[in-house]
mmCIF file of C-alpha atoms in Angstrom:
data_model
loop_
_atom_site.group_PDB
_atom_site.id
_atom_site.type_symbol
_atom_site.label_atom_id
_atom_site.label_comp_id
_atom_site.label_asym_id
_atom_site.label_seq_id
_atom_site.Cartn_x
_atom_site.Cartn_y
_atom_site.Cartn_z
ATOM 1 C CA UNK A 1 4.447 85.771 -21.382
ATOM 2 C CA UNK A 2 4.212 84.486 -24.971
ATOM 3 C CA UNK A 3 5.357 80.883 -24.051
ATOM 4 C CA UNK A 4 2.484 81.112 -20.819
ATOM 5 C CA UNK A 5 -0.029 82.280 -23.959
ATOM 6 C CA UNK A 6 0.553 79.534 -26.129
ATOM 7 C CA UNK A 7 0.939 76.810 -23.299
ATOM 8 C CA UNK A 8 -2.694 78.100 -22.267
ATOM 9 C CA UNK A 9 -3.672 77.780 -25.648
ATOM 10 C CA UNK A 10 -2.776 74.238 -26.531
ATOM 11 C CA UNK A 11 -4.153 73.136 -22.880
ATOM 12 C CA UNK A 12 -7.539 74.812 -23.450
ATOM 13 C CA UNK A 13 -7.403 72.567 -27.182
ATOM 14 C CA UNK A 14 -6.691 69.648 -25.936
ATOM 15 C CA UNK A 15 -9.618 69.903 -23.408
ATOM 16 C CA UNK A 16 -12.210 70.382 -26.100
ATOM 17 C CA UNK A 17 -11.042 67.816 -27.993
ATOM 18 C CA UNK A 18 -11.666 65.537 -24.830
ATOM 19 C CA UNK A 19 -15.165 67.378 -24.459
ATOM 20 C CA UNK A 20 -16.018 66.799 -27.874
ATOM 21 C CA UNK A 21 -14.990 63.186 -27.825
ATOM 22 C CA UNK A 22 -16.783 62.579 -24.757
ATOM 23 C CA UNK A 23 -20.133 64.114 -26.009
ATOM 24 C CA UNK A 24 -20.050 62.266 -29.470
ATOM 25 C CA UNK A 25 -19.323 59.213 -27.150
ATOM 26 C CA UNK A 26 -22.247 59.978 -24.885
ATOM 27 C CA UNK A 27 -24.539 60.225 -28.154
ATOM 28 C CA UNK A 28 -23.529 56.988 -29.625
ATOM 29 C CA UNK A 29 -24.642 55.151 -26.140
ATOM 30 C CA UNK A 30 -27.618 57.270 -25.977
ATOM 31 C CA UNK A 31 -28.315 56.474 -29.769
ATOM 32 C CA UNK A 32 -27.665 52.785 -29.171
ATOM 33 C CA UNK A 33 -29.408 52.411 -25.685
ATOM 34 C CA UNK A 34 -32.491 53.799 -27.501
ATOM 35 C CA UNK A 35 -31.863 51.241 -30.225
ATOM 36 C CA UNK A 36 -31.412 48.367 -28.359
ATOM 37 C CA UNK A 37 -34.302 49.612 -26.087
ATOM 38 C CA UNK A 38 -36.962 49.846 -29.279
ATOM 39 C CA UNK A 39 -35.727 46.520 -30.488
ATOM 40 C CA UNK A 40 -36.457 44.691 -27.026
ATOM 41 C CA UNK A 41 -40.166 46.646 -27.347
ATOM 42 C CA UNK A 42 -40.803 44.776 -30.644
ATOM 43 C CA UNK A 43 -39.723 41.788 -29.511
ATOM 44 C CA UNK A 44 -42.092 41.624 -26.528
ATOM 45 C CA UNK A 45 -44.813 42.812 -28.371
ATOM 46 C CA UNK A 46 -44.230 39.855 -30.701
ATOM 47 C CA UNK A 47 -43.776 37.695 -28.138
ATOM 48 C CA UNK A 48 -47.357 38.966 -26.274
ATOM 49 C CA UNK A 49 -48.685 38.729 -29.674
ATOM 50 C CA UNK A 50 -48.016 34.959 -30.437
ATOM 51 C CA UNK A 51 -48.806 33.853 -26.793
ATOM 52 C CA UNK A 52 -52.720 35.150 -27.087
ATOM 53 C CA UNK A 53 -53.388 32.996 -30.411
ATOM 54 C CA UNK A 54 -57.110 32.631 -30.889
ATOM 55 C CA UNK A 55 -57.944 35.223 -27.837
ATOM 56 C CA UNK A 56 -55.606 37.659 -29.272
ATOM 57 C CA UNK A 57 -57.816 37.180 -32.692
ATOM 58 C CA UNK A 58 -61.015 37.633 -30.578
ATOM 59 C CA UNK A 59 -59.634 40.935 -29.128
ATOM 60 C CA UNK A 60 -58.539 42.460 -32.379
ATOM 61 C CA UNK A 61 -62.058 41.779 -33.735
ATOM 62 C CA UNK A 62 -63.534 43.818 -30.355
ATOM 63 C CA UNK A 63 -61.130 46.096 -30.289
ATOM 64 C CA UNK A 64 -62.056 46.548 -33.974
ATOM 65 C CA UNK A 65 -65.707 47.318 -33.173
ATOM 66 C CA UNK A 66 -67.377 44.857 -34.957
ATOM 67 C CA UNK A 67 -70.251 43.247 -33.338
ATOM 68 C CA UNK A 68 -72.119 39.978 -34.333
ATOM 69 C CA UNK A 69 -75.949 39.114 -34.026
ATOM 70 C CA UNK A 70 -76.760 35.223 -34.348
ATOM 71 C CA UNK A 71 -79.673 33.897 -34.674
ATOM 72 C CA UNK A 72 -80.486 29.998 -33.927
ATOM 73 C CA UNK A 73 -83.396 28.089 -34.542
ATOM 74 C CA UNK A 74 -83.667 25.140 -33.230
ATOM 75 C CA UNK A 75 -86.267 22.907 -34.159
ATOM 76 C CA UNK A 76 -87.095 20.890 -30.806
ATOM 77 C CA UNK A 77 -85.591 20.537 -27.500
ATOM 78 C CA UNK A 78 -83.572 16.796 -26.925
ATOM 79 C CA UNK A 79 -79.896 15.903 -25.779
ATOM 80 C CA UNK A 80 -78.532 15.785 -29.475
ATOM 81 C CA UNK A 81 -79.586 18.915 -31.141
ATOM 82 C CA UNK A 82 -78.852 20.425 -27.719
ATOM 83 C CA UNK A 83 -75.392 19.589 -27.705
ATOM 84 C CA UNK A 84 -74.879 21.043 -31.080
ATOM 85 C CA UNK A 85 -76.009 24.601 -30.212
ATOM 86 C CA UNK A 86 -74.040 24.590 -27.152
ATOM 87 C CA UNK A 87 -71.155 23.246 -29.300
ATOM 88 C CA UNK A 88 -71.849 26.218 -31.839
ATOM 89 C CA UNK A 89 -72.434 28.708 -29.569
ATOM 90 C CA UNK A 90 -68.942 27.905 -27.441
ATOM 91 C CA UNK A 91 -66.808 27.892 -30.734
ATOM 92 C CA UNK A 92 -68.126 31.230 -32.003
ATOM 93 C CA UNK A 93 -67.412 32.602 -28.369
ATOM 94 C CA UNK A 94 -63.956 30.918 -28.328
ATOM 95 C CA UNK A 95 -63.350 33.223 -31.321
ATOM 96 C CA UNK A 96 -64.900 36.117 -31.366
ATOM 97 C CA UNK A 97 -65.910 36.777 -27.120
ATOM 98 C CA UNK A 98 -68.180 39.828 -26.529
ATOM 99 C CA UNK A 99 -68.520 40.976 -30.025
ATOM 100 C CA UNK A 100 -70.991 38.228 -30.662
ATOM 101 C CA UNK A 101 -74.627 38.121 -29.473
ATOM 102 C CA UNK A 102 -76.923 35.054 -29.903
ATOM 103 C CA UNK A 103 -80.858 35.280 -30.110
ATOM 104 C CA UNK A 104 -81.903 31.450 -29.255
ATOM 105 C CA UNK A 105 -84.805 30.372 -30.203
ATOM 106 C CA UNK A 106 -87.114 26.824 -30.047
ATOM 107 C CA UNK A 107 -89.842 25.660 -32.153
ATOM 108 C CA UNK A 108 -90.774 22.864 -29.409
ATOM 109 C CA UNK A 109 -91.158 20.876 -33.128
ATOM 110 C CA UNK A 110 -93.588 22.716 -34.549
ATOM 111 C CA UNK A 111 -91.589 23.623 -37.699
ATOM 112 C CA UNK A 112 -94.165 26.238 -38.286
ATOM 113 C CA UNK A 113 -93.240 28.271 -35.578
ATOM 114 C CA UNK A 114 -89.359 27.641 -37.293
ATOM 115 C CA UNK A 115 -90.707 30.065 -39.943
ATOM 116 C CA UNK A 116 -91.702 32.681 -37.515
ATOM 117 C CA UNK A 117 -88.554 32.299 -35.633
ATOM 118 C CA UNK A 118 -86.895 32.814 -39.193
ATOM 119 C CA UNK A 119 -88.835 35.748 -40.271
ATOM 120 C CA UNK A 120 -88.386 37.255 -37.280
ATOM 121 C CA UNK A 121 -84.395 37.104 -37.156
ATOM 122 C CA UNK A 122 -84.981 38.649 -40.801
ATOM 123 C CA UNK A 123 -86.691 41.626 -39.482
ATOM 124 C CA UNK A 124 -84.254 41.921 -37.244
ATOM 125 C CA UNK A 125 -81.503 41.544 -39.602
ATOM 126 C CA UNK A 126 -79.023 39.546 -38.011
ATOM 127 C CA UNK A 127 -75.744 38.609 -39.319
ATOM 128 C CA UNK A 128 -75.868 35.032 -39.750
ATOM 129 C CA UNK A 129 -78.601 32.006 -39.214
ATOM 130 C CA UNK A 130 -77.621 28.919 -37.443
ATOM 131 C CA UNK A 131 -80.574 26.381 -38.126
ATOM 132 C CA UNK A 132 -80.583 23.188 -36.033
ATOM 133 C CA UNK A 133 -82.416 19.941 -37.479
ATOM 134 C CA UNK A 134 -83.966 19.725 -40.961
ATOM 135 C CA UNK A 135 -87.207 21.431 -40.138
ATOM 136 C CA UNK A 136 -84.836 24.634 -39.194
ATOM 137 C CA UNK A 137 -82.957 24.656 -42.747
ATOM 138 C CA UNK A 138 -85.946 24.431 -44.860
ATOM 139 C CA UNK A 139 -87.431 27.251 -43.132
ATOM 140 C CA UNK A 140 -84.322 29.669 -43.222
ATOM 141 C CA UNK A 141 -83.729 28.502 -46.899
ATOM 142 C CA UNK A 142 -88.039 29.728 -47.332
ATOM 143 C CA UNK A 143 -87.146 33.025 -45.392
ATOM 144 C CA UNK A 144 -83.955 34.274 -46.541
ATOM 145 C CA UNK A 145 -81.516 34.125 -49.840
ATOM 146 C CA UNK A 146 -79.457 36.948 -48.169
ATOM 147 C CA UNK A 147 -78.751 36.206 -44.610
ATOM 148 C CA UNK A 148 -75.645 33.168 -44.574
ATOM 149 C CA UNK A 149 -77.496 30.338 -42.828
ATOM 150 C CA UNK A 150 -75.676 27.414 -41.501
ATOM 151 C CA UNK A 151 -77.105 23.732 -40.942
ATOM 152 C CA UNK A 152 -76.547 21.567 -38.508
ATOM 153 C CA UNK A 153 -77.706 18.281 -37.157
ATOM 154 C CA UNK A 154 -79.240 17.966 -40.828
ATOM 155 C CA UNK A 155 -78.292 14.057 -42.003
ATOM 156 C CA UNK A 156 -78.523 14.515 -46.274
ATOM 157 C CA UNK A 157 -78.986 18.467 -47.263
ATOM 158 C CA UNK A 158 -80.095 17.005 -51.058
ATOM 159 C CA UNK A 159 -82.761 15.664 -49.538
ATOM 160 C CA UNK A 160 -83.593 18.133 -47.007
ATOM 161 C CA UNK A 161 -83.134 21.150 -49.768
ATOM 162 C CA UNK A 162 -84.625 19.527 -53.113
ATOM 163 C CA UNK A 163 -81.462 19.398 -54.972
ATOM 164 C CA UNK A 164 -80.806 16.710 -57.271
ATOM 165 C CA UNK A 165 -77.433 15.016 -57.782
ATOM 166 C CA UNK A 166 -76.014 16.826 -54.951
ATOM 167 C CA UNK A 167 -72.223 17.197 -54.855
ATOM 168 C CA UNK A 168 -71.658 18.417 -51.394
ATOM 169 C CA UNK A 169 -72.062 22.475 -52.062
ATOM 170 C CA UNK A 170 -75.104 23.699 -51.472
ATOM 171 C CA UNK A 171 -74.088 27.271 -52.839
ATOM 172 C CA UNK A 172 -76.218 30.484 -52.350
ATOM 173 C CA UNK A 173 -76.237 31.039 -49.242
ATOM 174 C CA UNK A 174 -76.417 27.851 -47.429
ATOM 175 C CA UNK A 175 -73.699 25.553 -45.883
ATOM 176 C CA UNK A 176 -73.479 23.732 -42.515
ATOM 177 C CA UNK A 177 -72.701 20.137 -41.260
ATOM 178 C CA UNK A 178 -74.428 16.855 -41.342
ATOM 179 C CA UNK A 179 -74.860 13.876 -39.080
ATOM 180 C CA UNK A 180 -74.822 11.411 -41.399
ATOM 181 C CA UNK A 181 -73.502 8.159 -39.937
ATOM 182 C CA UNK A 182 -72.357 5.151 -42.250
ATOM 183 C CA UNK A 183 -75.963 3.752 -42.865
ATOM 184 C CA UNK A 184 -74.402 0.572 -44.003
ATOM 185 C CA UNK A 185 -72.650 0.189 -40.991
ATOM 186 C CA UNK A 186 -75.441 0.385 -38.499
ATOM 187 C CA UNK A 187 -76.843 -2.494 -40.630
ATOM 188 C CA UNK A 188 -74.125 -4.567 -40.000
ATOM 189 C CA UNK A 189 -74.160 -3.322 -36.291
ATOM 190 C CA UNK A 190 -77.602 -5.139 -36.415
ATOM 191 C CA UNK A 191 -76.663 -7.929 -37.531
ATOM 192 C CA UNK A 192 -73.636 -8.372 -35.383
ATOM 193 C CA UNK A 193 -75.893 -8.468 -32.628
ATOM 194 C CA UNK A 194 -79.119 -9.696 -33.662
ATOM 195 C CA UNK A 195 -77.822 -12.440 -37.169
ATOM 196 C CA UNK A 196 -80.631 -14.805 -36.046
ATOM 197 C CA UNK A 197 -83.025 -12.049 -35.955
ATOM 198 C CA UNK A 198 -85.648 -12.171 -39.354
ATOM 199 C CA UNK A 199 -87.901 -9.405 -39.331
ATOM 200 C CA UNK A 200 -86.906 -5.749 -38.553
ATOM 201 C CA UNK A 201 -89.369 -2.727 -38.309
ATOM 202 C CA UNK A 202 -88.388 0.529 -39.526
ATOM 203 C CA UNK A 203 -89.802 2.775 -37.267
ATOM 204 C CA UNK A 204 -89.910 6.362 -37.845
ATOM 205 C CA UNK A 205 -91.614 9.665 -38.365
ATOM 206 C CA UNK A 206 -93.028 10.397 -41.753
ATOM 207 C CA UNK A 207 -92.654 14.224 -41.819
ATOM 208 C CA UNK A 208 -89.137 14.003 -41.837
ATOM 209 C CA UNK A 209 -87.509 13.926 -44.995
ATOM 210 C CA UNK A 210 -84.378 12.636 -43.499
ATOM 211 C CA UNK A 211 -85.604 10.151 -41.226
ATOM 212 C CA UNK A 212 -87.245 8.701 -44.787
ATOM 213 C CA UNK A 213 -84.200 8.541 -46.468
ATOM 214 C CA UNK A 214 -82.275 6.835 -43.479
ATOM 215 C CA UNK A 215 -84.637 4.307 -43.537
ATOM 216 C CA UNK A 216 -85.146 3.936 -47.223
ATOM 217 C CA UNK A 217 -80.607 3.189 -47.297
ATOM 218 C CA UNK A 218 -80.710 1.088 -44.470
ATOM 219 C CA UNK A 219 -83.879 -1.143 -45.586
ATOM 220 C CA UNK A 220 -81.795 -1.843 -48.797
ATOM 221 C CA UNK A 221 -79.139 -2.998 -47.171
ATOM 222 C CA UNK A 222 -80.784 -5.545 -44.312
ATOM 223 C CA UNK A 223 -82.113 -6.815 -47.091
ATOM 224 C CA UNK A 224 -78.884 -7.731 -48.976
ATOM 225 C CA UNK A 225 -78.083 -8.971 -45.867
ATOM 226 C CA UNK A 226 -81.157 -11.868 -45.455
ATOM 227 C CA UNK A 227 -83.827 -9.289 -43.257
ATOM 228 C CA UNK A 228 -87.163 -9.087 -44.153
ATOM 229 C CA UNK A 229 -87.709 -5.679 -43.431
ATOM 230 C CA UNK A 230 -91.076 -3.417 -42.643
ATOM 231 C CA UNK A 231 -92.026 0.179 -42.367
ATOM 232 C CA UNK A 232 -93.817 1.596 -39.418
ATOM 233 C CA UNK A 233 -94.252 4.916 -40.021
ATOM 234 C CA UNK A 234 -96.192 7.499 -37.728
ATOM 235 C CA UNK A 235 -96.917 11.374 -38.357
ATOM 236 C CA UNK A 236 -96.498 12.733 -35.161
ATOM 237 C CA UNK A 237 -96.165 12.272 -31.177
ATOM 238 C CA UNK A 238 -99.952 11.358 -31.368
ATOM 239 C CA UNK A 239 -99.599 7.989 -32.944
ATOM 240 C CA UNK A 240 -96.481 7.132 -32.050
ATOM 241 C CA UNK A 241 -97.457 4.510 -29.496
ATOM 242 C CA UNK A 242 -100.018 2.956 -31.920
ATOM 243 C CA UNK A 243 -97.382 2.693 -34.480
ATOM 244 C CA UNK A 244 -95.007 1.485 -32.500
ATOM 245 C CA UNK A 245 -96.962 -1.061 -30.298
ATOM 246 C CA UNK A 246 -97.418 -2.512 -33.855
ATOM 247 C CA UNK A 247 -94.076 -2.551 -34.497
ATOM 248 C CA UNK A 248 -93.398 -4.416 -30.830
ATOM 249 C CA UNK A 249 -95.369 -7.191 -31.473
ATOM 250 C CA UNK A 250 -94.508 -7.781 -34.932
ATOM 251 C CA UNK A 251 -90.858 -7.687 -35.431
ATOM 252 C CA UNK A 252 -87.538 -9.121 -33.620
ATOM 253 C CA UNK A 253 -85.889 -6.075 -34.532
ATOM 254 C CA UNK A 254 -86.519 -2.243 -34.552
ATOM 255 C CA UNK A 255 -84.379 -0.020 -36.089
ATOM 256 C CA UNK A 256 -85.003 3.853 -35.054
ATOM 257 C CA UNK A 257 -83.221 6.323 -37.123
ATOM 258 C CA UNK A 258 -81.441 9.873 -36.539
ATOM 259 C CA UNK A 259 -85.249 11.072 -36.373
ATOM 260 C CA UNK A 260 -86.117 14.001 -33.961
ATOM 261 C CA UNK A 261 -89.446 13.185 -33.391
ATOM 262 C CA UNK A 262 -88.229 9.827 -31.950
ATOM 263 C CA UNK A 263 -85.704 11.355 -29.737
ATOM 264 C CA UNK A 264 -88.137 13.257 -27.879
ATOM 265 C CA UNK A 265 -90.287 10.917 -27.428
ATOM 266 C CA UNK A 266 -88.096 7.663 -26.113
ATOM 267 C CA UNK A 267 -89.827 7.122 -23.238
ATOM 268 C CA UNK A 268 -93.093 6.403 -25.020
ATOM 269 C CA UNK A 269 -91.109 3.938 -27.003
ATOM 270 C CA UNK A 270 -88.964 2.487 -24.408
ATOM 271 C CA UNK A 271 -92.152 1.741 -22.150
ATOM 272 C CA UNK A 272 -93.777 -0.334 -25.011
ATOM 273 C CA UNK A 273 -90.817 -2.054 -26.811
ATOM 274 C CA UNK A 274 -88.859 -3.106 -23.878
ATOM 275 C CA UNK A 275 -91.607 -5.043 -22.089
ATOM 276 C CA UNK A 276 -92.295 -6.670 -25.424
ATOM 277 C CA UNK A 277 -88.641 -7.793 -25.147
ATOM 278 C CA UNK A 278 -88.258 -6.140 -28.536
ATOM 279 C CA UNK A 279 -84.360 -4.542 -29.020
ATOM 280 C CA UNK A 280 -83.714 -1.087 -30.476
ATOM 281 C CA UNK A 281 -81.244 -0.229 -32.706
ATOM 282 C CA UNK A 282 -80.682 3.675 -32.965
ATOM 283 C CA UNK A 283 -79.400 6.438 -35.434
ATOM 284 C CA UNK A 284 -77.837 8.155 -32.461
ATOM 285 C CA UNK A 285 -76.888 8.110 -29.148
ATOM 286 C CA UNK A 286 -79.400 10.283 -27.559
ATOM 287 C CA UNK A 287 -82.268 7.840 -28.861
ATOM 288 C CA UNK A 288 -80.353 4.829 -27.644
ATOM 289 C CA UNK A 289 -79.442 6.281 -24.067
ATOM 290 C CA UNK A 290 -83.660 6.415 -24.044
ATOM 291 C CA UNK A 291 -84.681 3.196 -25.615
ATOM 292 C CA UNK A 292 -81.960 1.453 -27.308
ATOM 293 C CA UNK A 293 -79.777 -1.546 -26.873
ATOM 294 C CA UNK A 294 -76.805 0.298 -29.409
ATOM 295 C CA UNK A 295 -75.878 2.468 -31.963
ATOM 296 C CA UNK A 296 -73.412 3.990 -34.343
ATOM 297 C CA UNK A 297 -72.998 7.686 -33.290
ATOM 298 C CA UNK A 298 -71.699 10.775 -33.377
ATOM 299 C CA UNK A 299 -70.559 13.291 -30.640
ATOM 300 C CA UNK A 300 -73.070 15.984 -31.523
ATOM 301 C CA UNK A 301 -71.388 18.452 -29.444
ATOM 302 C CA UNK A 302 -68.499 18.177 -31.878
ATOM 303 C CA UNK A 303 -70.817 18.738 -34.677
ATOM 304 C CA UNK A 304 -72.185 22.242 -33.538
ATOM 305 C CA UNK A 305 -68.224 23.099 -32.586
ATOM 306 C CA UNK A 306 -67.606 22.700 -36.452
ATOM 307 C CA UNK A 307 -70.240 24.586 -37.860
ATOM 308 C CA UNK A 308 -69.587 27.226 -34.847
ATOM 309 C CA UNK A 309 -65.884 27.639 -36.453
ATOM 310 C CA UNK A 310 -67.574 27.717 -40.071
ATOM 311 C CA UNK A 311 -69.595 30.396 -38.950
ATOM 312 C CA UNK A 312 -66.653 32.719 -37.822
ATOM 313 C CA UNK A 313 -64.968 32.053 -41.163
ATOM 314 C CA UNK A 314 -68.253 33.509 -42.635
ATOM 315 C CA UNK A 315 -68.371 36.489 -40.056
ATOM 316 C CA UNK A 316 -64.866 37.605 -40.212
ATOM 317 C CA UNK A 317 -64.657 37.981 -44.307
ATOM 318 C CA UNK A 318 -62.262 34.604 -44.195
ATOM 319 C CA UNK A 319 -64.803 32.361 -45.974
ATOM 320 C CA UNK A 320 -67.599 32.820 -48.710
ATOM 321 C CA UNK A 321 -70.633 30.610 -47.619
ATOM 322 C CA UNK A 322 -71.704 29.616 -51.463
ATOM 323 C CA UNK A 323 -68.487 27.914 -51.610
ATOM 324 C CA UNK A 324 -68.057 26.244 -48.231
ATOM 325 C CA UNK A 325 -68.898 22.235 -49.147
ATOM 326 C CA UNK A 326 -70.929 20.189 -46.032
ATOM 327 C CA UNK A 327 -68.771 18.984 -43.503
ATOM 328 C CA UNK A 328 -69.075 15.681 -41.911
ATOM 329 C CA UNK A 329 -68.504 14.244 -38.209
ATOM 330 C CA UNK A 330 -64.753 12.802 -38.222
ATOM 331 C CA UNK A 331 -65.626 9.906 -36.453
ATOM 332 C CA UNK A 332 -68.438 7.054 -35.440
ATOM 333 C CA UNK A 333 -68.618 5.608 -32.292
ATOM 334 C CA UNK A 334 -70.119 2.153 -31.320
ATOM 335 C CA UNK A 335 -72.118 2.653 -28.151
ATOM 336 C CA UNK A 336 -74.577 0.350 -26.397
ATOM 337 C CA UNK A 337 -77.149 1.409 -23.416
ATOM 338 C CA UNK A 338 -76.449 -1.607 -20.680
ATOM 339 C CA UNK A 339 -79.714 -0.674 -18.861
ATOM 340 C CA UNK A 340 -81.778 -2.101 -21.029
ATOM 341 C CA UNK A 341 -79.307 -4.682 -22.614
ATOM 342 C CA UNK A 342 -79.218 -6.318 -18.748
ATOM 343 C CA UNK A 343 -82.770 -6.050 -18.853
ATOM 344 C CA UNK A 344 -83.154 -8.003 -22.462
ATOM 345 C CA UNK A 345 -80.528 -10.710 -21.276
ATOM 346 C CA UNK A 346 -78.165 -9.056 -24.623
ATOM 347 C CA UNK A 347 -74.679 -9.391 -24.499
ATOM 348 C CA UNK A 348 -72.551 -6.804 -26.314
ATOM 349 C CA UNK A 349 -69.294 -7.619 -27.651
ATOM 350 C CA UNK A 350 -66.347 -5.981 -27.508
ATOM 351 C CA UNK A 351 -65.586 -3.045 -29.201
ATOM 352 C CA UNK A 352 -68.567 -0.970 -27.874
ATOM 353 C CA UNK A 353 -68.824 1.842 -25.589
ATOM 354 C CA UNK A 354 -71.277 2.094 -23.053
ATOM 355 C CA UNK A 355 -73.630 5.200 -22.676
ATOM 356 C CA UNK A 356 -72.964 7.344 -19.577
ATOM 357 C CA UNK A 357 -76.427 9.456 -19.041
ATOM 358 C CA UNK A 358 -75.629 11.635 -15.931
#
């Protein structure tokens, strides 16, 4: 009976050993399992996380609940400084989706109505100023010394903002991009195609401070380079076709600068010059696509893509606008219109791109 006892008694040991083992077996696979299963989580959200880049940054900043007002005044309505607001307006998207919200506005070139446009986005408070074209930038600098404003489609901001020996920062709180081409080298551009040519007419609204010094740099250098060189100058749309029916029948020559008056009004000059058998060289290629032979341009889209990314740097705390220097276009394009170069018997070298207009 003993020996049946202790038989009974070792058997019913050596089964709870076994249990035990099995159990702390069981909870090291269950501990690992839900290691290993935590780890894999991680990984895929890291791997989700790195695969939505920029979109993934747009989220976070909705999901956030920040929300962005922009306002943009833009100073006229032509193909150049409408590329650059749709530019803008797709970059800041790009980054920042449904927590941004635009109020668009147009002067139709009256910069006076760019000051009520500006004031009004200063009532309103907005979060940041996009100002497209000169006219634009002086009024938002007039308006506001709070509000971040960005430039764009401006050509010298020292000029355009009164500063003296500027170094590339405006400061306060202005920045923004410019579409200063190389001046110099739309002078040679003229006289790669026209070197027989001897008088040129600068032609070109006077209330633009820009368009002045445009044609101010590129007078100086036709003349290093043997032009005799003249200034037709008009104030407004009203007498633009005096001034430039002057400039027709007086000069081989006209050069048109990055001037906003002139590029919506190309048809005016087109229909005068082109009869007179007078060529066009132009600042940009929205003014030559209207009434020029070739130019030295910019992609203006690209432009308003630039100072759309600026202004998210500004918006998400990533960037201080006093310290953000002017930004340039990367690159200049040689472009020539062929309309009107089959219709003035010019042949364009190589070299040159020709203007698609849809």
């Amino acid at each position: 009976m003993k020996k049946s006892a202790k038989l009974l008694s070792i058997v019913l040991a050596g089964t709870m050993v076994l249990s035990m083992a099995a159990c702390s077996s069981s909870s090291e696979e269950t501990t690992q399992a839900a290691e290993e299963t935590a780890q894999a989580s991680e990984e895929t959200a890291a791997a989700e996380a790195a695969s939505e880049g920029e979109s993934g940054s747009a989220d976070a900043q909705a999901a956030s609940g920040e929300t962005y007002t922009i306002g943009i005044c833009q100073l006229v309505q032509h193909e150049a400084l409408d590329a650059a607001t749709q530019g803008f307006k797709d970059a800041v998207t790009e980054a920042l989706g449904d927590a941004v919200t635009f109020d668009e506005q147009n002067a139709q070139g009256d910069s006076n109505t760019c000051s009520t446009i500006i004031n009004s986005f200063v009532s309103n408070d907005v979060d940041l100023i996009m100002a497209n074209a000169t006219a634009a930038l002086q009024a938002a600098q007039a308006g506001t010394n709070e509000i971040p404003i960005l430039g764009t489609s401006v050509t010298e901001y020292g000029v355009a903002l009164g500063i003296d020996d500027f170094s590339g920062t405006v400061g306060g709180n202005i920045s923004g991009t410019s579409d200063l081409a190389p001046l110099d080298e739309q002078a040679a551009m003229l006289q790669e195609l026209f070197p027989d040519a001897e008088n040129v007419g600068l032609l070109y609204c006077s209330a633009e401070a820009n368009s002045q010094y445009q044609v101010d740099t590129v007078k100086a250098a036709l003349e290093e380079l043997g032009y005799t060189c003249e200034y037709y100058a008009f104030s407004d749309s009203n007498d633009l076709s005096t001034i430039a029916t002057n400039a027709a029948s007086q000069c081989d020559v006209i050069y048109i600068p990055t001037d906003n008056t002139a590029a919506s009004n190309t048809e005016i000059i087109n229909n005068i010059c082109q009869p007179a058998g007078v060529p066009i060289i132009a600042g940009e290629e929205g003014i030559c696509a209207g009434c020029g032979v070739a130019s030295l341009t910019i992609s203006y889209y690209d432009l308003g893509v630039a100072t759309g990314e600026m202004a998210v740097k500004i918006l998400t705390g990533e960037a201080d606008v006093s310290e953000m220097p002017i930004e340039y276009a990367p690159q200049f394009t040689k472009k020539y219109n062929k309309t009107i170069c089959d219709a003035l018997g010019i042949t364009i070298p190589e070299g040159y791109e020709e203007i698609v207009t849809e």
